[in-house]
């Protein structure tokens, strides 16, 4: 049994074994470790609230559980509802539950907030704190690794978790055809062109210094014999560098920054969607709305200056 389930719920809990089976099936279906951890945490919280047998699960305890989460953001409540819905659907499919109680639970509506991209200047400050694009020979390998890792997220518009999961085999660095295969959500794979010469040179230097010809691209140990660097470790290191640079940037804002720069450069919504791996053009459209909002603000500012001048 999953040790976290055993520790937090106890093996004797009526839902413990079912949660463990559900998470195993998610793993077999190719769901990411990040997704499985999120589902596990949400479902353990629900199981702690509802201690009855799975066959007795109805809409009432689900409503009561969600009602107790009123202080959380709509996005957090929607995620927890989705975890329970996925588990209930799995239980019905395995004849462990006669009917899905989530059919009687309203969905949680999440307002569409515009992305908050970091400025290119602020990103440059943090990257410079890590090391130069032309690092000295004595630059530690883990520093060079971090610079390449975070710059990969930035120049590819990739999620940090996607970058942490890259393998050397995902790279193709043949001249004038440099690209990387990024493994995204739901088992999707997209090809992203590496069209920044300076970045490609830094990437090649990193591979040479590390001596990697196969396996994880960004490894957890300094000596290069570890597994892939975890998202949590990457996030912690990014925050440390941001503090040193006196800049506040969430790691996900690197992706937003890249997308916004593409939109500002006139790249089509569909091309940006494919590069970022969005399932829907509607999600990518938010960056265009952000661009319009910024443009409107600049126009208003110009008008105020003109009015003051006259």
GROMACS .gro file of C-alpha atoms in nm:
model
  310
    1UNK     CA    1   0.000   0.000   0.000
    2UNK     CA    2   0.109   0.356  -0.068
    3UNK     CA    3   0.303   0.457   0.245
    4UNK     CA    4   0.140   0.802   0.262
    5UNK     CA    5  -0.208   0.648   0.257
    6UNK     CA    6  -0.106   0.394   0.521
    7UNK     CA    7   0.043   0.664   0.743
    8UNK     CA    8  -0.229   0.928   0.712
    9UNK     CA    9  -0.539   0.708   0.689
   10UNK     CA   10  -0.428   0.373   0.827
   11UNK     CA   11  -0.452   0.044   0.645
   12UNK     CA   12  -0.783  -0.039   0.812
   13UNK     CA   13  -0.964   0.268   0.675
   14UNK     CA   14  -1.257   0.158   0.454
   15UNK     CA   15  -1.128   0.358   0.157
   16UNK     CA   16  -0.753   0.302   0.198
   17UNK     CA   17  -0.717  -0.005  -0.023
   18UNK     CA   18  -0.945   0.141  -0.289
   19UNK     CA   19  -0.745   0.465  -0.301
   20UNK     CA   20  -0.427   0.264  -0.337
   21UNK     CA   21  -0.575   0.063  -0.626
   22UNK     CA   22  -0.700   0.383  -0.790
   23UNK     CA   23  -0.356   0.547  -0.774
   24UNK     CA   24  -0.196   0.231  -0.913
   25UNK     CA   25  -0.433   0.241  -1.209
   26UNK     CA   26  -0.349   0.609  -1.265
   27UNK     CA   27   0.020   0.519  -1.275
   28UNK     CA   28  -0.047   0.236  -1.520
   29UNK     CA   29  -0.244   0.478  -1.738
   30UNK     CA   30   0.058   0.707  -1.760
   31UNK     CA   31  -0.058   0.986  -1.531
   32UNK     CA   32   0.231   1.200  -1.409
   33UNK     CA   33   0.372   1.167  -1.057
   34UNK     CA   34   0.266   1.528  -0.994
   35UNK     CA   35  -0.096   1.448  -1.082
   36UNK     CA   36  -0.096   1.134  -0.869
   37UNK     CA   37   0.042   1.322  -0.567
   38UNK     CA   38  -0.224   1.590  -0.604
   39UNK     CA   39  -0.504   1.331  -0.631
   40UNK     CA   40  -0.365   1.138  -0.336
   41UNK     CA   41  -0.361   1.444  -0.112
   42UNK     CA   42  -0.713   1.551  -0.209
   43UNK     CA   43  -0.858   1.201  -0.172
   44UNK     CA   44  -0.689   1.139   0.164
   45UNK     CA   45  -0.849   1.463   0.289
   46UNK     CA   46  -1.188   1.347   0.161
   47UNK     CA   47  -1.146   0.998   0.309
   48UNK     CA   48  -1.063   1.153   0.646
   49UNK     CA   49  -1.395   1.335   0.621
   50UNK     CA   50  -1.594   1.033   0.493
   51UNK     CA   51  -1.501   0.717   0.682
   52UNK     CA   52  -1.769   0.488   0.542
   53UNK     CA   53  -1.745   0.198   0.298
   54UNK     CA   54  -1.707   0.290  -0.069
   55UNK     CA   55  -2.042   0.138  -0.162
   56UNK     CA   56  -2.215   0.386   0.071
   57UNK     CA   57  -2.068   0.691  -0.096
   58UNK     CA   58  -2.346   0.932  -0.192
   59UNK     CA   59  -2.374   1.297  -0.291
   60UNK     CA   60  -2.440   1.412   0.067
   61UNK     CA   61  -2.090   1.357   0.214
   62UNK     CA   62  -1.931   1.502  -0.100
   63UNK     CA   63  -2.141   1.818  -0.067
   64UNK     CA   64  -2.053   1.842   0.302
   65UNK     CA   65  -1.681   1.802   0.227
   66UNK     CA   66  -1.682   2.066  -0.048
   67UNK     CA   67  -1.889   2.303   0.167
   68UNK     CA   68  -1.611   2.294   0.426
   69UNK     CA   69  -1.365   2.424   0.168
   70UNK     CA   70  -1.540   2.757   0.113
   71UNK     CA   71  -1.230   2.953   0.218
   72UNK     CA   72  -1.021   2.799  -0.060
   73UNK     CA   73  -0.992   2.950  -0.408
   74UNK     CA   74  -1.234   2.830  -0.678
   75UNK     CA   75  -0.940   2.665  -0.859
   76UNK     CA   76  -0.846   2.463  -0.549
   77UNK     CA   77  -1.206   2.356  -0.489
   78UNK     CA   78  -1.243   2.258  -0.854
   79UNK     CA   79  -0.929   2.044  -0.832
   80UNK     CA   80  -1.052   1.863  -0.521
   81UNK     CA   81  -1.391   1.804  -0.682
   82UNK     CA   82  -1.217   1.666  -0.990
   83UNK     CA   83  -1.016   1.422  -0.778
   84UNK     CA   84  -1.329   1.285  -0.612
   85UNK     CA   85  -1.510   1.270  -0.947
   86UNK     CA   86  -1.226   1.072  -1.104
   87UNK     CA   87  -1.218   0.830  -0.810
   88UNK     CA   88  -1.597   0.783  -0.817
   89UNK     CA   89  -1.593   0.722  -1.192
   90UNK     CA   90  -1.321   0.460  -1.141
   91UNK     CA   91  -1.526   0.294  -0.866
   92UNK     CA   92  -1.836   0.271  -1.088
   93UNK     CA   93  -1.629   0.125  -1.370
   94UNK     CA   94  -1.498  -0.144  -1.133
   95UNK     CA   95  -1.847  -0.223  -0.997
   96UNK     CA   96  -1.754  -0.091  -0.654
   97UNK     CA   97  -2.021   0.178  -0.667
   98UNK     CA   98  -2.367   0.150  -0.818
   99UNK     CA   99  -2.398   0.511  -0.932
  100UNK     CA  100  -2.168   0.809  -0.956
  101UNK     CA  101  -2.270   1.063  -0.687
  102UNK     CA  102  -2.081   1.336  -0.870
  103UNK     CA  103  -2.356   1.345  -1.132
  104UNK     CA  104  -2.559   1.529  -0.865
  105UNK     CA  105  -2.283   1.771  -0.761
  106UNK     CA  106  -2.259   2.106  -0.938
  107UNK     CA  107  -1.929   2.191  -1.102
  108UNK     CA  108  -1.710   2.465  -0.956
  109UNK     CA  109  -1.678   2.767  -1.183
  110UNK     CA  110  -1.335   2.926  -1.192
  111UNK     CA  111  -1.297   3.286  -1.313
  112UNK     CA  112  -1.055   3.312  -1.604
  113UNK     CA  113  -0.772   3.522  -1.466
  114UNK     CA  114  -0.523   3.662  -1.711
  115UNK     CA  115  -0.172   3.515  -1.687
  116UNK     CA  116   0.096   3.713  -1.503
  117UNK     CA  117   0.408   3.697  -1.718
  118UNK     CA  118   0.744   3.800  -1.578
  119UNK     CA  119   0.929   4.076  -1.758
  120UNK     CA  120   1.226   3.979  -1.973
  121UNK     CA  121   1.446   4.209  -1.763
  122UNK     CA  122   1.351   4.036  -1.438
  123UNK     CA  123   1.404   3.690  -1.589
  124UNK     CA  124   1.746   3.800  -1.711
  125UNK     CA  125   1.837   3.919  -1.360
  126UNK     CA  126   1.759   3.581  -1.206
  127UNK     CA  127   1.937   3.384  -1.477
  128UNK     CA  128   2.243   3.607  -1.439
  129UNK     CA  129   2.251   3.535  -1.065
  130UNK     CA  130   2.275   3.162  -1.142
  131UNK     CA  131   2.564   3.197  -1.387
  132UNK     CA  132   2.658   3.368  -1.711
  133UNK     CA  133   2.562   3.237  -2.054
  134UNK     CA  134   2.938   3.214  -2.098
  135UNK     CA  135   3.023   3.045  -1.769
  136UNK     CA  136   3.376   3.019  -1.640
  137UNK     CA  137   3.544   2.681  -1.626
  138UNK     CA  138   3.523   2.679  -1.246
  139UNK     CA  139   3.144   2.728  -1.247
  140UNK     CA  140   3.001   2.432  -1.050
  141UNK     CA  141   2.809   2.179  -1.260
  142UNK     CA  142   2.494   2.216  -1.052
  143UNK     CA  143   2.494   2.592  -1.121
  144UNK     CA  144   2.535   2.531  -1.493
  145UNK     CA  145   2.259   2.269  -1.474
  146UNK     CA  146   2.022   2.515  -1.305
  147UNK     CA  147   2.092   2.788  -1.560
  148UNK     CA  148   2.018   2.551  -1.849
  149UNK     CA  149   1.712   2.405  -1.675
  150UNK     CA  150   1.541   2.737  -1.609
  151UNK     CA  151   1.641   2.884  -1.943
  152UNK     CA  152   1.493   2.576  -2.110
  153UNK     CA  153   1.161   2.647  -1.937
  154UNK     CA  154   1.184   3.008  -2.053
  155UNK     CA  155   1.290   2.968  -2.418
  156UNK     CA  156   1.060   2.668  -2.477
  157UNK     CA  157   0.758   2.796  -2.284
  158UNK     CA  158   0.756   2.460  -2.106
  159UNK     CA  159   0.620   2.372  -1.766
  160UNK     CA  160   0.889   2.327  -1.501
  161UNK     CA  161   0.776   1.969  -1.439
  162UNK     CA  162   0.808   1.895  -1.812
  163UNK     CA  163   1.163   2.030  -1.816
  164UNK     CA  164   1.261   1.829  -1.508
  165UNK     CA  165   1.141   1.517  -1.691
  166UNK     CA  166   1.349   1.569  -2.005
  167UNK     CA  167   1.601   1.305  -2.114
  168UNK     CA  168   1.909   1.352  -2.329
  169UNK     CA  169   1.737   1.130  -2.586
  170UNK     CA  170   1.465   1.398  -2.621
  171UNK     CA  171   1.718   1.636  -2.774
  172UNK     CA  172   1.813   1.662  -3.141
  173UNK     CA  173   2.095   1.913  -3.179
  174UNK     CA  174   2.177   1.869  -3.548
  175UNK     CA  175   2.278   2.203  -3.697
  176UNK     CA  176   1.985   2.414  -3.821
  177UNK     CA  177   1.734   2.155  -3.696
  178UNK     CA  178   1.780   2.181  -3.320
  179UNK     CA  179   1.467   2.074  -3.135
  180UNK     CA  180   1.345   1.895  -2.825
  181UNK     CA  181   1.057   1.656  -2.762
  182UNK     CA  182   0.860   1.773  -2.459
  183UNK     CA  183   0.640   1.521  -2.280
  184UNK     CA  184   0.331   1.705  -2.162
  185UNK     CA  185   0.006   1.637  -1.983
  186UNK     CA  186  -0.194   1.326  -2.063
  187UNK     CA  187   0.096   1.153  -2.233
  188UNK     CA  188   0.111   1.411  -2.512
  189UNK     CA  189   0.443   1.481  -2.686
  190UNK     CA  190   0.523   1.802  -2.873
  191UNK     CA  191   0.829   1.912  -3.066
  192UNK     CA  192   0.971   2.254  -2.978
  193UNK     CA  193   1.228   2.420  -3.203
  194UNK     CA  194   1.538   2.553  -3.028
  195UNK     CA  195   1.587   2.873  -3.226
  196UNK     CA  196   1.800   3.069  -2.976
  197UNK     CA  197   2.166   3.020  -3.075
  198UNK     CA  198   2.301   3.141  -2.743
  199UNK     CA  199   2.083   2.898  -2.553
  200UNK     CA  200   2.180   2.606  -2.780
  201UNK     CA  201   2.550   2.684  -2.726
  202UNK     CA  202   2.495   2.683  -2.348
  203UNK     CA  203   2.303   2.356  -2.368
  204UNK     CA  204   2.583   2.190  -2.565
  205UNK     CA  205   2.840   2.318  -2.316
  206UNK     CA  206   2.638   2.171  -2.031
  207UNK     CA  207   2.616   1.831  -2.201
  208UNK     CA  208   2.991   1.835  -2.263
  209UNK     CA  209   3.074   1.937  -1.907
  210UNK     CA  210   2.836   1.678  -1.760
  211UNK     CA  211   2.938   1.405  -2.005
  212UNK     CA  212   2.577   1.301  -2.058
  213UNK     CA  213   2.496   1.095  -2.365
  214UNK     CA  214   2.175   0.933  -2.236
  215UNK     CA  215   1.943   0.939  -1.938
  216UNK     CA  216   1.792   1.231  -1.741
  217UNK     CA  217   1.903   1.570  -1.871
  218UNK     CA  218   1.883   1.743  -1.533
  219UNK     CA  219   1.998   1.515  -1.253
  220UNK     CA  220   1.948   1.549  -0.881
  221UNK     CA  221   2.305   1.485  -0.769
  222UNK     CA  222   2.607   1.703  -0.839
  223UNK     CA  223   2.809   1.401  -0.952
  224UNK     CA  224   2.551   1.328  -1.223
  225UNK     CA  225   2.462   0.978  -1.106
  226UNK     CA  226   2.120   1.063  -0.963
  227UNK     CA  227   1.773   1.048  -1.113
  228UNK     CA  228   1.582   1.344  -1.259
  229UNK     CA  229   1.574   1.659  -1.048
  230UNK     CA  230   1.230   1.678  -0.885
  231UNK     CA  231   0.990   1.965  -0.944
  232UNK     CA  232   0.997   2.051  -0.573
  233UNK     CA  233   1.378   2.073  -0.574
  234UNK     CA  234   1.375   2.288  -0.889
  235UNK     CA  235   1.110   2.517  -0.742
  236UNK     CA  236   1.310   2.561  -0.421
  237UNK     CA  237   1.629   2.643  -0.612
  238UNK     CA  238   1.445   2.891  -0.835
  239UNK     CA  239   1.306   3.074  -0.532
  240UNK     CA  240   1.655   3.088  -0.382
  241UNK     CA  241   1.792   3.250  -0.697
  242UNK     CA  242   1.498   3.494  -0.711
  243UNK     CA  243   1.572   3.602  -0.355
  244UNK     CA  244   1.937   3.658  -0.444
  245UNK     CA  245   1.832   3.866  -0.746
  246UNK     CA  246   1.575   4.058  -0.537
  247UNK     CA  247   1.306   3.968  -0.787
  248UNK     CA  248   0.971   3.799  -0.722
  249UNK     CA  249   0.892   3.556  -1.004
  250UNK     CA  250   0.699   3.233  -0.969
  251UNK     CA  251   0.859   2.953  -1.167
  252UNK     CA  252   0.545   2.917  -1.383
  253UNK     CA  253   0.577   3.280  -1.492
  254UNK     CA  254   0.870   3.180  -1.712
  255UNK     CA  255   0.620   2.997  -1.934
  256UNK     CA  256   0.382   3.294  -1.929
  257UNK     CA  257   0.667   3.528  -2.021
  258UNK     CA  258   0.763   3.322  -2.326
  259UNK     CA  259   0.403   3.297  -2.446
  260UNK     CA  260   0.347   3.670  -2.408
  261UNK     CA  261   0.667   3.750  -2.598
  262UNK     CA  262   0.549   3.528  -2.886
  263UNK     CA  263   0.208   3.698  -2.899
  264UNK     CA  264   0.372   4.041  -2.890
  265UNK     CA  265   0.595   3.936  -3.179
  266UNK     CA  266   0.290   3.855  -3.390
  267UNK     CA  267   0.307   3.475  -3.372
  268UNK     CA  268  -0.035   3.319  -3.438
  269UNK     CA  269  -0.248   3.187  -3.154
  270UNK     CA  270  -0.243   2.837  -3.304
  271UNK     CA  271   0.137   2.833  -3.330
  272UNK     CA  272   0.168   2.946  -2.967
  273UNK     CA  273  -0.087   2.683  -2.862
  274UNK     CA  274   0.118   2.406  -3.022
  275UNK     CA  275   0.444   2.533  -2.874
  276UNK     CA  276   0.300   2.550  -2.521
  277UNK     CA  277   0.107   2.225  -2.551
  278UNK     CA  278  -0.232   2.372  -2.466
  279UNK     CA  279  -0.521   2.136  -2.534
  280UNK     CA  280  -0.749   2.427  -2.623
  281UNK     CA  281  -0.695   2.748  -2.819
  282UNK     CA  282  -0.918   2.916  -2.561
  283UNK     CA  283  -0.642   2.885  -2.302
  284UNK     CA  284  -0.383   3.037  -2.535
  285UNK     CA  285  -0.624   3.319  -2.623
  286UNK     CA  286  -0.578   3.455  -2.270
  287UNK     CA  287  -0.232   3.578  -2.370
  288UNK     CA  288  -0.383   3.776  -2.656
  289UNK     CA  289  -0.633   3.928  -2.413
  290UNK     CA  290  -0.343   4.020  -2.187
  291UNK     CA  291  -0.166   4.184  -2.480
  292UNK     CA  292  -0.482   4.384  -2.557
  293UNK     CA  293  -0.510   4.488  -2.192
  294UNK     CA  294  -0.150   4.610  -2.185
  295UNK     CA  295  -0.200   4.796  -2.513
  296UNK     CA  296  -0.515   4.965  -2.379
  297UNK     CA  297  -0.328   5.069  -2.064
  298UNK     CA  298  -0.046   5.217  -2.272
  299UNK     CA  299  -0.297   5.411  -2.481
  300UNK     CA  300  -0.466   5.550  -2.168
  301UNK     CA  301  -0.129   5.650  -2.024
  302UNK     CA  302  -0.033   5.826  -2.347
  303UNK     CA  303  -0.363   6.012  -2.351
  304UNK     CA  304  -0.319   6.128  -1.990
  305UNK     CA  305   0.031   6.257  -2.071
  306UNK     CA  306  -0.099   6.435  -2.379
  307UNK     CA  307  -0.385   6.594  -2.181
  308UNK     CA  308  -0.147   6.715  -1.911
  309UNK     CA  309   0.083   6.861  -2.178
  310UNK     CA  310  -0.201   7.059  -2.330
   0.00000   0.00000   0.00000
